[in-house]
Amino acid sequence: MAELLDLDRYRRKLAADQGFRTWLARFQEQFGPDTRLQDLSPATLLTLATPGDETLYIYFDLVMGIERLGGSVRFRLDDLAAPTKLKIMDTAFALMDRVRFEVMRRLGWVEEAPQQDAPIVELVRLAWKEGSSFSRETPRLSPRHPGYEAYRKLALRDQVVFIRRLVPAAVENFRRLMPSEPA
């Protein structure tokens, strides 16, 4: 009897293989179609949460691979139409937000992040498809955070700003919690 092929699963595996192609070498970890942000090692998460052009190109490789657009070299060579480049950038920034929310979640600063259990491949596809509505989703501050009372009194729009302003401190706190590398 012929084996049934789960086409959706197969497509996710292909997308993961293409998207994580450069991540496998860079991070020396295994990534697949079911890898979630919460599955990433602290070192990988910290790298992805750290601002900078190099980090941005790590995201571009992921997004472009999943969306079958090649790799970040095409982006650097200006081999893409302007609207496509903007969509890649928007998707990368949206995913970077989710990575930083995961850092905050691990620190206990925020409650459950939006689509926390979704695989990274699915997050990229959602961000690609939904655009700005995806990037506006933010977690709620944890009642255990010292700034919770001030946060609680703010309007919803201002709560989002409050959360986003915590990102640099969260990344720095997370960095300090990382074990230092042996000399």
mmCIF file of C-alpha atoms in Angstrom:
data_model
loop_
_atom_site.group_PDB
_atom_site.id
_atom_site.type_symbol
_atom_site.label_atom_id
_atom_site.label_comp_id
_atom_site.label_asym_id
_atom_site.label_seq_id
_atom_site.Cartn_x
_atom_site.Cartn_y
_atom_site.Cartn_z
ATOM 1 C CA MET A 1 0.000 0.000 0.000
ATOM 2 C CA ALA A 2 1.269 3.472 -0.857
ATOM 3 C CA GLU A 3 2.513 5.599 1.987
ATOM 4 C CA LEU A 4 0.493 8.755 2.540
ATOM 5 C CA LEU A 5 2.560 11.898 2.343
ATOM 6 C CA ASP A 6 1.680 14.762 4.644
ATOM 7 C CA LEU A 7 2.206 17.631 2.187
ATOM 8 C CA ASP A 8 2.000 20.349 4.801
ATOM 9 C CA ARG A 9 4.617 18.614 6.940
ATOM 10 C CA TYR A 10 6.816 18.096 3.868
ATOM 11 C CA ARG A 11 6.540 21.791 2.935
ATOM 12 C CA ARG A 12 7.438 22.840 6.494
ATOM 13 C CA LYS A 13 10.474 20.547 6.420
ATOM 14 C CA LEU A 14 11.622 22.023 3.102
ATOM 15 C CA ALA A 15 11.104 25.545 4.434
ATOM 16 C CA ALA A 16 13.032 24.692 7.602
ATOM 17 C CA ASP A 17 15.871 23.106 5.625
ATOM 18 C CA GLN A 18 16.207 26.236 3.496
ATOM 19 C CA GLY A 19 15.624 28.748 6.278
ATOM 20 C CA PHE A 20 17.949 27.191 8.836
ATOM 21 C CA ARG A 21 20.684 26.362 6.303
ATOM 22 C CA THR A 22 23.093 29.036 7.585
ATOM 23 C CA TRP A 23 21.913 28.759 11.196
ATOM 24 C CA LEU A 24 23.062 25.139 11.426
ATOM 25 C CA ALA A 25 26.674 26.091 10.746
ATOM 26 C CA ARG A 26 26.608 29.334 12.683
ATOM 27 C CA PHE A 27 25.043 28.116 15.922
ATOM 28 C CA GLN A 28 26.143 24.462 15.975
ATOM 29 C CA GLU A 29 22.631 23.428 17.019
ATOM 30 C CA GLN A 30 19.918 21.413 15.358
ATOM 31 C CA PHE A 31 16.898 23.248 13.963
ATOM 32 C CA GLY A 32 13.906 21.753 12.244
ATOM 33 C CA PRO A 33 10.322 22.419 11.211
ATOM 34 C CA ASP A 34 9.116 22.148 14.821
ATOM 35 C CA THR A 35 11.827 24.269 16.482
ATOM 36 C CA ARG A 36 10.290 27.006 18.622
ATOM 37 C CA LEU A 37 11.887 30.077 20.146
ATOM 38 C CA GLN A 38 11.662 28.456 23.567
ATOM 39 C CA ASP A 39 13.739 25.537 22.204
ATOM 40 C CA LEU A 40 16.726 27.768 21.366
ATOM 41 C CA SER A 41 19.774 27.609 23.585
ATOM 42 C CA PRO A 42 20.460 30.695 25.710
ATOM 43 C CA ALA A 43 23.573 31.479 23.632
ATOM 44 C CA THR A 44 21.654 31.358 20.345
ATOM 45 C CA LEU A 45 18.813 33.397 21.803
ATOM 46 C CA LEU A 46 21.239 36.042 23.048
ATOM 47 C CA THR A 47 22.915 36.284 19.632
ATOM 48 C CA LEU A 48 19.534 36.707 17.953
ATOM 49 C CA ALA A 49 18.403 39.310 20.500
ATOM 50 C CA THR A 50 21.542 41.440 20.164
ATOM 51 C CA PRO A 51 21.142 44.435 17.836
ATOM 52 C CA GLY A 52 23.408 44.907 14.858
ATOM 53 C CA ASP A 53 23.727 44.471 11.117
ATOM 54 C CA GLU A 54 25.263 41.012 11.409
ATOM 55 C CA THR A 55 22.296 39.815 13.459
ATOM 56 C CA LEU A 56 19.894 41.313 10.950
ATOM 57 C CA TYR A 57 21.465 39.292 8.130
ATOM 58 C CA ILE A 58 21.016 36.129 10.209
ATOM 59 C CA TYR A 59 17.288 36.879 10.162
ATOM 60 C CA PHE A 60 17.366 37.751 6.454
ATOM 61 C CA ASP A 61 18.874 34.315 5.710
ATOM 62 C CA LEU A 62 16.097 32.653 7.684
ATOM 63 C CA VAL A 63 13.259 34.651 6.153
ATOM 64 C CA MET A 64 14.580 34.478 2.613
ATOM 65 C CA GLY A 65 15.212 30.738 2.890
ATOM 66 C CA ILE A 66 11.741 30.004 4.222
ATOM 67 C CA GLU A 67 10.146 32.189 1.563
ATOM 68 C CA ARG A 68 12.348 30.615 -1.157
ATOM 69 C CA LEU A 69 14.102 33.863 -2.039
ATOM 70 C CA GLY A 70 17.662 32.598 -1.735
ATOM 71 C CA GLY A 71 20.005 33.932 0.934
ATOM 72 C CA SER A 72 21.047 37.258 2.372
ATOM 73 C CA VAL A 73 23.726 37.610 -0.317
ATOM 74 C CA ARG A 74 20.921 38.492 -2.747
ATOM 75 C CA PHE A 75 19.791 41.147 -0.287
ATOM 76 C CA ARG A 76 23.305 42.582 0.013
ATOM 77 C CA LEU A 77 23.778 42.584 -3.771
ATOM 78 C CA ASP A 78 20.518 44.489 -4.211
ATOM 79 C CA ASP A 79 19.182 41.629 -6.338
ATOM 80 C CA LEU A 80 15.598 42.032 -5.107
ATOM 81 C CA ALA A 81 12.758 44.417 -5.869
ATOM 82 C CA ALA A 82 12.297 47.166 -3.276
ATOM 83 C CA PRO A 83 8.864 45.918 -2.066
ATOM 84 C CA THR A 84 10.312 42.424 -1.521
ATOM 85 C CA LYS A 85 13.258 43.839 0.418
ATOM 86 C CA LEU A 86 10.879 45.834 2.619
ATOM 87 C CA LYS A 87 8.797 42.738 3.303
ATOM 88 C CA ILE A 88 11.936 40.772 4.235
ATOM 89 C CA MET A 89 12.987 43.565 6.598
ATOM 90 C CA ASP A 90 9.528 43.844 8.180
ATOM 91 C CA THR A 91 9.391 40.090 8.714
ATOM 92 C CA ALA A 92 12.907 40.013 10.172
ATOM 93 C CA PHE A 93 12.126 42.854 12.586
ATOM 94 C CA ALA A 94 8.871 41.167 13.657
ATOM 95 C CA LEU A 95 10.728 37.935 14.369
ATOM 96 C CA MET A 96 13.447 39.839 16.237
ATOM 97 C CA ASP A 97 10.703 41.274 18.461
ATOM 98 C CA ARG A 98 9.487 37.747 19.230
ATOM 99 C CA VAL A 99 13.027 36.659 20.079
ATOM 100 C CA ARG A 100 13.374 39.588 22.471
ATOM 101 C CA PHE A 101 10.001 38.780 24.033
ATOM 102 C CA GLU A 102 11.318 35.249 24.582
ATOM 103 C CA VAL A 103 14.329 36.726 26.388
ATOM 104 C CA MET A 104 11.940 38.712 28.562
ATOM 105 C CA ARG A 105 9.817 35.615 29.170
ATOM 106 C CA ARG A 106 12.848 33.626 30.292
ATOM 107 C CA LEU A 107 13.748 36.437 32.687
ATOM 108 C CA GLY A 108 10.208 36.304 34.086
ATOM 109 C CA TRP A 109 9.503 39.876 32.985
ATOM 110 C CA VAL A 110 6.530 39.104 30.736
ATOM 111 C CA GLU A 111 3.757 36.584 30.681
ATOM 112 C CA GLU A 112 3.227 34.230 27.784
ATOM 113 C CA ALA A 113 4.298 35.746 24.469
ATOM 114 C CA PRO A 114 2.022 35.745 21.409
ATOM 115 C CA GLN A 115 2.177 32.417 19.512
ATOM 116 C CA GLN A 116 4.797 31.246 21.997
ATOM 117 C CA ASP A 117 4.332 27.590 21.062
ATOM 118 C CA ALA A 118 4.425 28.141 17.295
ATOM 119 C CA PRO A 119 7.461 26.827 15.408
ATOM 120 C CA ILE A 120 9.849 29.488 14.106
ATOM 121 C CA VAL A 121 9.004 28.532 10.514
ATOM 122 C CA GLU A 122 5.350 29.247 11.243
ATOM 123 C CA LEU A 123 6.200 32.574 12.922
ATOM 124 C CA VAL A 124 8.086 33.662 9.806
ATOM 125 C CA ARG A 125 5.171 32.680 7.591
ATOM 126 C CA LEU A 126 2.675 34.489 9.816
ATOM 127 C CA ALA A 127 4.804 37.640 9.898
ATOM 128 C CA TRP A 128 5.246 37.462 6.104
ATOM 129 C CA LYS A 129 1.511 37.076 5.556
ATOM 130 C CA GLU A 130 0.073 39.298 8.284
ATOM 131 C CA GLY A 131 2.643 42.111 8.222
ATOM 132 C CA SER A 132 1.957 44.917 10.665
ATOM 133 C CA SER A 133 -0.837 43.129 12.544
ATOM 134 C CA PHE A 134 1.676 40.404 13.494
ATOM 135 C CA SER A 135 4.322 42.876 14.623
ATOM 136 C CA ARG A 136 1.912 44.811 16.867
ATOM 137 C CA GLU A 137 1.289 41.836 19.161
ATOM 138 C CA THR A 138 3.134 42.137 22.450
ATOM 139 C CA PRO A 139 3.041 40.160 25.688
ATOM 140 C CA ARG A 140 1.774 41.553 28.972
ATOM 141 C CA LEU A 141 4.193 42.534 31.698
ATOM 142 C CA SER A 142 4.392 40.041 34.537
ATOM 143 C CA PRO A 143 2.913 41.171 37.869
ATOM 144 C CA ARG A 144 6.274 40.087 39.363
ATOM 145 C CA HIS A 145 8.154 42.780 37.403
ATOM 146 C CA PRO A 146 9.073 45.800 39.582
ATOM 147 C CA GLY A 147 7.509 48.195 37.067
ATOM 148 C CA TYR A 148 4.175 46.383 36.992
ATOM 149 C CA GLU A 149 2.160 48.963 38.965
ATOM 150 C CA ALA A 150 3.220 51.786 36.648
ATOM 151 C CA TYR A 151 2.545 49.559 33.612
ATOM 152 C CA ARG A 152 -0.898 48.556 34.871
ATOM 153 C CA LYS A 153 -2.036 52.188 35.069
ATOM 154 C CA LEU A 154 -1.155 52.919 31.430
ATOM 155 C CA ALA A 155 -3.450 52.843 28.409
ATOM 156 C CA LEU A 156 -2.999 49.759 26.190
ATOM 157 C CA ARG A 157 -1.029 51.704 23.563
ATOM 158 C CA ASP A 158 1.323 53.024 26.250
ATOM 159 C CA GLN A 159 1.706 49.536 27.745
ATOM 160 C CA VAL A 160 3.125 48.373 24.399
ATOM 161 C CA VAL A 161 5.635 51.237 24.473
ATOM 162 C CA PHE A 162 6.513 50.380 28.083
ATOM 163 C CA ILE A 163 7.269 46.746 27.120
ATOM 164 C CA ARG A 164 9.386 47.770 24.120
ATOM 165 C CA ARG A 165 11.417 50.196 26.230
ATOM 166 C CA LEU A 166 12.400 47.296 28.495
ATOM 167 C CA VAL A 167 14.080 45.400 25.624
ATOM 168 C CA PRO A 168 17.632 46.830 25.957
ATOM 169 C CA ALA A 169 17.688 46.183 29.712
ATOM 170 C CA ALA A 170 16.284 42.690 29.203
ATOM 171 C CA VAL A 171 18.963 41.784 26.657
ATOM 172 C CA GLU A 172 21.679 43.160 28.932
ATOM 173 C CA ASN A 173 20.315 41.278 31.980
ATOM 174 C CA PHE A 174 20.119 38.092 29.939
ATOM 175 C CA ARG A 175 23.733 38.614 28.784
ATOM 176 C CA ARG A 176 24.873 38.951 32.407
ATOM 177 C CA LEU A 177 23.155 35.673 33.303
ATOM 178 C CA MET A 178 25.045 33.827 30.582
ATOM 179 C CA PRO A 179 28.034 31.834 31.795
ATOM 180 C CA SER A 180 31.277 33.460 30.731
ATOM 181 C CA GLU A 181 33.344 31.520 28.264
ATOM 182 C CA PRO A 182 36.519 29.904 29.606
ATOM 183 C CA ALA A 183 39.734 31.702 28.726
#
